[in-house]
mmCIF file of C-alpha atoms in Angstrom:
data_model
loop_
_atom_site.group_PDB
_atom_site.id
_atom_site.type_symbol
_atom_site.label_atom_id
_atom_site.label_comp_id
_atom_site.label_asym_id
_atom_site.label_seq_id
_atom_site.Cartn_x
_atom_site.Cartn_y
_atom_site.Cartn_z
ATOM 1 C CA ASP H 1 0.317 -0.350 -0.227
ATOM 2 C CA THR H 2 1.742 3.128 -1.153
ATOM 3 C CA GLY H 3 -0.364 5.834 0.407
ATOM 4 C CA VAL H 4 -3.817 7.594 -0.541
ATOM 5 C CA SER H 5 -4.245 7.052 -4.028
ATOM 6 C CA GLN H 6 -6.994 9.766 -5.657
ATOM 7 C CA ASP H 7 -8.541 9.650 -9.604
ATOM 8 C CA PRO H 8 -7.859 11.459 -12.130
ATOM 9 C CA ARG H 9 -5.671 13.509 -11.291
ATOM 10 C CA HIS H 10 -6.759 15.952 -13.511
ATOM 11 C CA LYS H 11 -10.273 16.921 -14.437
ATOM 12 C CA ILE H 12 -11.328 19.439 -17.511
ATOM 13 C CA THR H 13 -15.312 19.768 -17.329
ATOM 14 C CA LYS H 14 -18.076 22.192 -18.893
ATOM 15 C CA ARG H 15 -20.115 24.274 -16.468
ATOM 16 C CA GLY H 16 -23.022 22.911 -15.491
ATOM 17 C CA GLN H 17 -21.860 18.729 -16.289
ATOM 18 C CA ASN H 18 -21.033 16.634 -13.632
ATOM 19 C CA VAL H 19 -18.667 15.265 -12.419
ATOM 20 C CA THR H 20 -17.745 12.431 -9.732
ATOM 21 C CA PHE H 21 -13.938 11.479 -7.930
ATOM 22 C CA ARG H 22 -12.506 8.904 -6.222
ATOM 23 C CA CYS H 23 -10.357 8.390 -3.157
ATOM 24 C CA ASP H 24 -8.739 5.238 -1.931
ATOM 25 C CA PRO H 25 -7.092 5.879 1.399
ATOM 26 C CA ILE H 26 -4.951 3.651 3.395
ATOM 27 C CA SER H 27 -6.126 0.033 3.730
ATOM 28 C CA GLU H 28 -6.372 -0.315 7.336
ATOM 29 C CA HIS H 29 -7.296 3.903 8.144
ATOM 30 C CA ASN H 30 -10.754 3.912 9.400
ATOM 31 C CA ARG H 31 -10.969 7.511 9.022
ATOM 32 C CA LEU H 32 -11.361 9.078 5.463
ATOM 33 C CA TYR H 33 -11.676 13.703 4.577
ATOM 34 C CA TRP H 34 -12.521 15.724 2.182
ATOM 35 C CA TYR H 35 -10.850 19.235 2.142
ATOM 36 C CA ARG H 36 -10.974 21.980 -0.881
ATOM 37 C CA GLN H 37 -7.764 23.742 -1.447
ATOM 38 C CA THR H 38 -8.185 27.182 -4.369
ATOM 39 C CA LEU H 39 -5.041 28.334 -4.959
ATOM 40 C CA GLY H 40 -2.443 30.106 -2.790
ATOM 41 C CA GLN H 41 -5.082 29.258 0.591
ATOM 42 C CA GLY H 42 -5.105 26.249 2.909
ATOM 43 C CA PRO H 43 -7.150 23.276 2.094
ATOM 44 C CA GLU H 44 -10.546 23.562 3.565
ATOM 45 C CA PHE H 45 -12.641 21.297 5.366
ATOM 46 C CA LEU H 46 -15.329 19.873 2.946
ATOM 47 C CA THR H 47 -16.552 16.348 4.775
ATOM 48 C CA TYR H 48 -15.465 13.105 6.906
ATOM 49 C CA PHE H 49 -16.450 9.618 7.485
ATOM 50 C CA GLN H 50 -15.552 6.970 9.385
ATOM 51 C CA ASN H 51 -15.929 3.837 7.764
ATOM 52 C CA GLU H 52 -19.245 4.083 6.136
ATOM 53 C CA ALA H 53 -20.706 7.051 8.431
ATOM 54 C CA GLN H 54 -20.551 10.409 6.976
ATOM 55 C CA LEU H 55 -20.098 11.769 10.413
ATOM 56 C CA GLU H 56 -19.106 15.827 9.534
ATOM 57 C CA LYS H 57 -19.752 18.134 6.844
ATOM 58 C CA SER H 58 -18.950 21.689 6.173
ATOM 59 C CA ARG H 59 -21.070 24.355 5.428
ATOM 60 C CA LEU H 60 -18.916 24.304 2.310
ATOM 61 C CA LEU H 61 -20.469 21.224 0.936
ATOM 62 C CA SER H 62 -23.954 22.572 -0.440
ATOM 63 C CA ASP H 63 -26.036 20.892 -2.390
ATOM 64 C CA ARG H 64 -24.634 20.349 -5.532
ATOM 65 C CA PHE H 65 -22.274 18.488 -3.367
ATOM 66 C CA SER H 66 -22.502 15.265 -2.409
ATOM 67 C CA ALA H 67 -19.859 12.116 -1.511
ATOM 68 C CA GLU H 68 -20.313 8.718 -0.293
ATOM 69 C CA ARG H 69 -18.175 5.753 1.162
ATOM 70 C CA PRO H 70 -20.509 2.739 0.986
ATOM 71 C CA LYS H 71 -17.946 -0.075 2.296
ATOM 72 C CA GLY H 72 -16.243 1.776 4.302
ATOM 73 C CA SER H 73 -13.048 1.333 2.102
ATOM 74 C CA PHE H 74 -12.888 3.957 -1.035
ATOM 75 C CA SER H 75 -14.457 6.812 -1.182
ATOM 76 C CA THR H 76 -16.596 9.395 -4.016
ATOM 77 C CA LEU H 77 -17.418 12.904 -4.167
ATOM 78 C CA GLU H 78 -19.772 14.040 -7.419
ATOM 79 C CA ILE H 79 -20.397 17.518 -8.269
ATOM 80 C CA GLN H 80 -23.779 18.506 -10.052
ATOM 81 C CA ARG H 81 -23.877 21.335 -11.931
ATOM 82 C CA THR H 82 -20.377 22.141 -11.629
ATOM 83 C CA GLU H 83 -19.855 25.802 -11.905
ATOM 84 C CA GLN H 84 -16.827 28.494 -12.225
ATOM 85 C CA GLY H 85 -16.292 28.487 -8.449
ATOM 86 C CA ASP H 86 -15.645 25.216 -8.712
ATOM 87 C CA SER H 87 -12.003 25.203 -10.027
ATOM 88 C CA ALA H 88 -9.874 23.885 -6.940
ATOM 89 C CA MET H 89 -7.836 21.492 -5.989
ATOM 90 C CA TYR H 90 -10.235 18.192 -4.546
ATOM 91 C CA LEU H 91 -7.602 16.516 -1.406
ATOM 92 C CA CYS H 92 -8.308 12.847 0.098
ATOM 93 C CA ALA H 93 -7.079 12.121 3.078
ATOM 94 C CA SER H 94 -7.131 9.132 5.883
ATOM 95 C CA SER H 95 -5.957 8.548 9.093
ATOM 96 C CA LEU H 96 -6.208 6.072 11.630
ATOM 97 C CA VAL H 97 -8.087 5.437 15.178
ATOM 98 C CA ALA H 98 -6.499 9.091 16.504
ATOM 99 C CA LEU H 99 -6.492 12.606 14.198
ATOM 100 C CA PHE H 100 -3.314 13.415 16.583
ATOM 101 C CA LEU H 101 -1.485 11.009 14.695
ATOM 102 C CA GLY H 102 -2.674 12.728 11.521
ATOM 103 C CA TYR H 103 -3.656 12.809 8.349
ATOM 104 C CA THR H 104 -1.616 11.268 4.700
ATOM 105 C CA PHE H 105 -3.268 13.353 2.096
ATOM 106 C CA GLY H 106 -3.341 11.709 -1.392
ATOM 107 C CA SER H 107 -2.349 14.330 -4.301
ATOM 108 C CA GLY H 108 -5.332 14.998 -5.053
ATOM 109 C CA THR H 109 -7.628 16.036 -8.369
ATOM 110 C CA ARG H 110 -7.423 19.094 -10.021
ATOM 111 C CA LEU H 111 -10.682 20.786 -11.221
ATOM 112 C CA THR H 112 -10.887 23.058 -13.824
ATOM 113 C CA VAL H 113 -14.544 24.588 -15.230
ATOM 114 C CA VAL H 114 -14.931 26.200 -18.126
ATOM 115 C CA GLN M 1 -13.628 34.323 8.829
ATOM 116 C CA GLN M 2 -10.710 33.326 9.506
ATOM 117 C CA GLN M 3 -9.469 31.611 12.504
ATOM 118 C CA VAL M 4 -6.453 30.638 11.518
ATOM 119 C CA LYS M 5 -4.250 33.832 10.894
ATOM 120 C CA GLN M 6 -0.613 32.647 9.230
ATOM 121 C CA SER M 7 2.688 34.970 8.410
ATOM 122 C CA PRO M 8 4.636 35.636 6.530
ATOM 123 C CA GLN M 9 2.806 34.743 3.009
ATOM 124 C CA SER M 10 6.992 34.325 1.482
ATOM 125 C CA LEU M 11 10.125 33.713 2.745
ATOM 126 C CA ILE M 12 13.427 33.212 1.618
ATOM 127 C CA VAL M 13 16.336 32.401 3.188
ATOM 128 C CA GLN M 14 19.602 31.370 2.228
ATOM 129 C CA LYS M 15 20.898 28.246 2.811
ATOM 130 C CA GLY M 16 21.473 27.171 6.475
ATOM 131 C CA GLY M 17 19.209 30.055 7.958
ATOM 132 C CA ILE M 18 16.095 29.285 10.286
ATOM 133 C CA PRO M 19 13.212 30.083 8.627
ATOM 134 C CA ILE M 20 10.538 31.314 11.447
ATOM 135 C CA ILE M 21 6.496 31.120 10.378
ATOM 136 C CA ASN M 22 3.849 32.070 12.629
ATOM 137 C CA CYS M 23 0.030 31.293 13.203
ATOM 138 C CA ALA M 24 -2.026 32.957 15.617
ATOM 139 C CA TYR M 25 -5.932 31.582 16.600
ATOM 140 C CA GLU M 26 -8.892 32.811 18.525
ATOM 141 C CA ASN M 27 -10.807 30.001 19.310
ATOM 142 C CA THR M 28 -9.074 29.104 23.058
ATOM 143 C CA ALA M 29 -11.078 25.287 21.911
ATOM 144 C CA PHE M 30 -8.471 24.217 20.054
ATOM 145 C CA ASP M 31 -6.224 21.962 21.676
ATOM 146 C CA TYR M 32 -4.223 19.926 18.442
ATOM 147 C CA PHE M 33 -1.593 22.092 16.875
ATOM 148 C CA PRO M 34 -0.143 20.464 13.320
ATOM 149 C CA TRP M 35 1.775 22.309 11.080
ATOM 150 C CA TYR M 36 1.715 20.175 6.762
ATOM 151 C CA GLN M 37 4.188 20.673 4.087
ATOM 152 C CA GLN M 38 3.396 20.756 0.078
ATOM 153 C CA PHE M 39 5.243 20.320 -2.395
ATOM 154 C CA PRO M 40 3.549 21.901 -5.962
ATOM 155 C CA GLY M 41 1.471 19.437 -7.213
ATOM 156 C CA LYS M 42 1.066 17.089 -4.125
ATOM 157 C CA GLY M 43 -0.738 16.502 -1.448
ATOM 158 C CA PRO M 44 0.084 18.298 2.114
ATOM 159 C CA ALA M 45 2.106 16.233 4.541
ATOM 160 C CA LEU M 46 2.016 16.270 8.171
ATOM 161 C CA LEU M 47 5.485 17.762 9.570
ATOM 162 C CA ILE M 48 5.156 17.840 13.334
ATOM 163 C CA ALA M 49 1.799 18.414 15.626
ATOM 164 C CA ILE M 50 1.729 19.905 19.252
ATOM 165 C CA ARG M 51 -0.983 20.226 22.727
ATOM 166 C CA PRO M 52 -1.233 22.521 24.150
ATOM 167 C CA ASP M 53 -0.450 21.365 27.384
ATOM 168 C CA VAL M 54 3.545 21.654 25.572
ATOM 169 C CA SER M 55 5.235 24.843 24.777
ATOM 170 C CA GLU M 56 7.852 23.368 22.257
ATOM 171 C CA LYS M 57 7.955 20.381 20.625
ATOM 172 C CA LYS M 58 11.028 19.273 18.548
ATOM 173 C CA GLU M 59 11.372 16.720 15.681
ATOM 174 C CA GLY M 60 14.621 16.880 14.165
ATOM 175 C CA ARG M 61 15.382 20.065 12.535
ATOM 176 C CA PHE M 62 11.971 21.218 12.886
ATOM 177 C CA THR M 63 10.721 22.413 16.128
ATOM 178 C CA ILE M 64 6.965 23.766 17.134
ATOM 179 C CA SER M 65 7.231 27.170 19.912
ATOM 180 C CA PHE M 66 3.678 27.584 21.439
ATOM 181 C CA ASN M 67 3.141 30.175 23.505
ATOM 182 C CA LYS M 68 -0.727 29.705 24.915
ATOM 183 C CA SER M 69 -1.573 32.876 26.427
ATOM 184 C CA ALA M 70 -0.329 34.629 23.646
ATOM 185 C CA LYS M 71 -2.480 32.153 21.448
ATOM 186 C CA GLN M 72 0.598 31.924 19.031
ATOM 187 C CA PHE M 73 2.371 28.783 17.807
ATOM 188 C CA SER M 74 5.292 29.236 15.116
ATOM 189 C CA LEU M 75 7.609 26.786 13.109
ATOM 190 C CA HIS M 76 11.130 27.050 12.817
ATOM 191 C CA ILE M 77 13.151 25.216 10.375
ATOM 192 C CA MET M 78 16.913 24.423 11.572
ATOM 193 C CA ASP M 79 19.652 24.624 9.178
ATOM 194 C CA SER M 80 17.557 24.950 6.099
ATOM 195 C CA GLN M 81 18.074 23.655 3.139
ATOM 196 C CA PRO M 82 17.354 23.545 -0.950
ATOM 197 C CA GLY M 83 15.098 20.807 -0.961
ATOM 198 C CA ASP M 84 13.050 22.463 2.122
ATOM 199 C CA SER M 85 11.702 24.742 -0.103
ATOM 200 C CA ALA M 86 7.607 24.122 0.259
ATOM 201 C CA THR M 87 4.777 25.523 1.446
ATOM 202 C CA TYR M 88 3.725 25.118 5.113
ATOM 203 C CA PHE M 89 0.961 25.211 6.461
ATOM 204 C CA CYS M 90 -0.439 25.141 9.752
ATOM 205 C CA ALA M 91 -3.214 23.994 11.282
ATOM 206 C CA ALA M 92 -5.435 23.525 14.326
ATOM 207 C CA SER M 93 -8.402 21.175 15.624
ATOM 208 C CA GLN M 94 -10.742 21.785 18.253
ATOM 209 C CA GLY M 95 -11.566 18.533 20.726
ATOM 210 C CA GLY M 96 -14.491 16.489 19.760
ATOM 211 C CA SER M 97 -14.341 17.365 15.869
ATOM 212 C CA GLU M 98 -11.700 15.713 13.167
ATOM 213 C CA LYS M 99 -12.188 18.890 11.258
ATOM 214 C CA LEU M 100 -8.469 21.029 10.680
ATOM 215 C CA VAL M 101 -8.501 24.212 9.667
ATOM 216 C CA PHE M 102 -6.011 25.528 8.078
ATOM 217 C CA GLY M 103 -3.817 28.563 7.710
ATOM 218 C CA LYS M 104 -3.090 30.581 4.580
ATOM 219 C CA GLY M 105 0.417 29.209 3.950
ATOM 220 C CA THR M 106 3.393 29.837 3.821
ATOM 221 C CA LYS M 107 5.812 29.630 0.921
ATOM 222 C CA LEU M 108 9.694 29.178 2.023
ATOM 223 C CA THR M 109 12.701 29.862 -0.459
ATOM 224 C CA VAL M 110 15.949 27.881 0.353
ATOM 225 C CA ASN M 111 18.612 29.490 -1.359
ATOM 226 C CA PRO M 112 21.599 27.636 -1.981
#
């Protein structure tokens, strides 16, 4: 296991289209997080799963955003009716047991909405 | 509302110098303060973290200094190297939440 894997690495889509990103966490990690990072900013929290349960969601996660982790392993983040303001790097991270051990982030999916 | 304020935005030092990056917070419920390092095209990677019950923590060339009364914490990089050139983010979280609040980042350049 080489770390957190995200797919695709880059996505260009037209405004109004739907997009879906996938995250495969480190296999033994039961916690999975989604963050969004825009240019020149730090990552912003979107949502968090413990196993398959979505335990916390940010107000940033509008009705157009949905995340799932159906079997407590991989996760998907879907954005419906994309807008130009959705252009960002979408980062997935995973961790085991306690936050104090720190997240392991993936390399992200860069979304460009044109 | 920015909950963690980070400065400076960018920093240039010579090899061997000691860059210092500062962060300040307002939420006294924060109880975990990590620093992350990010290289272009990569996700952030955890460098070092501290809890407020200690004033300093050192791991290799990286040291966090923590001032609870001032609600400030800082990262010092000893004997900096060109390979340390990256963007550094401070962050914070509070007990009971898995959410990290990040600063805006500091782009560090270490010249040879």
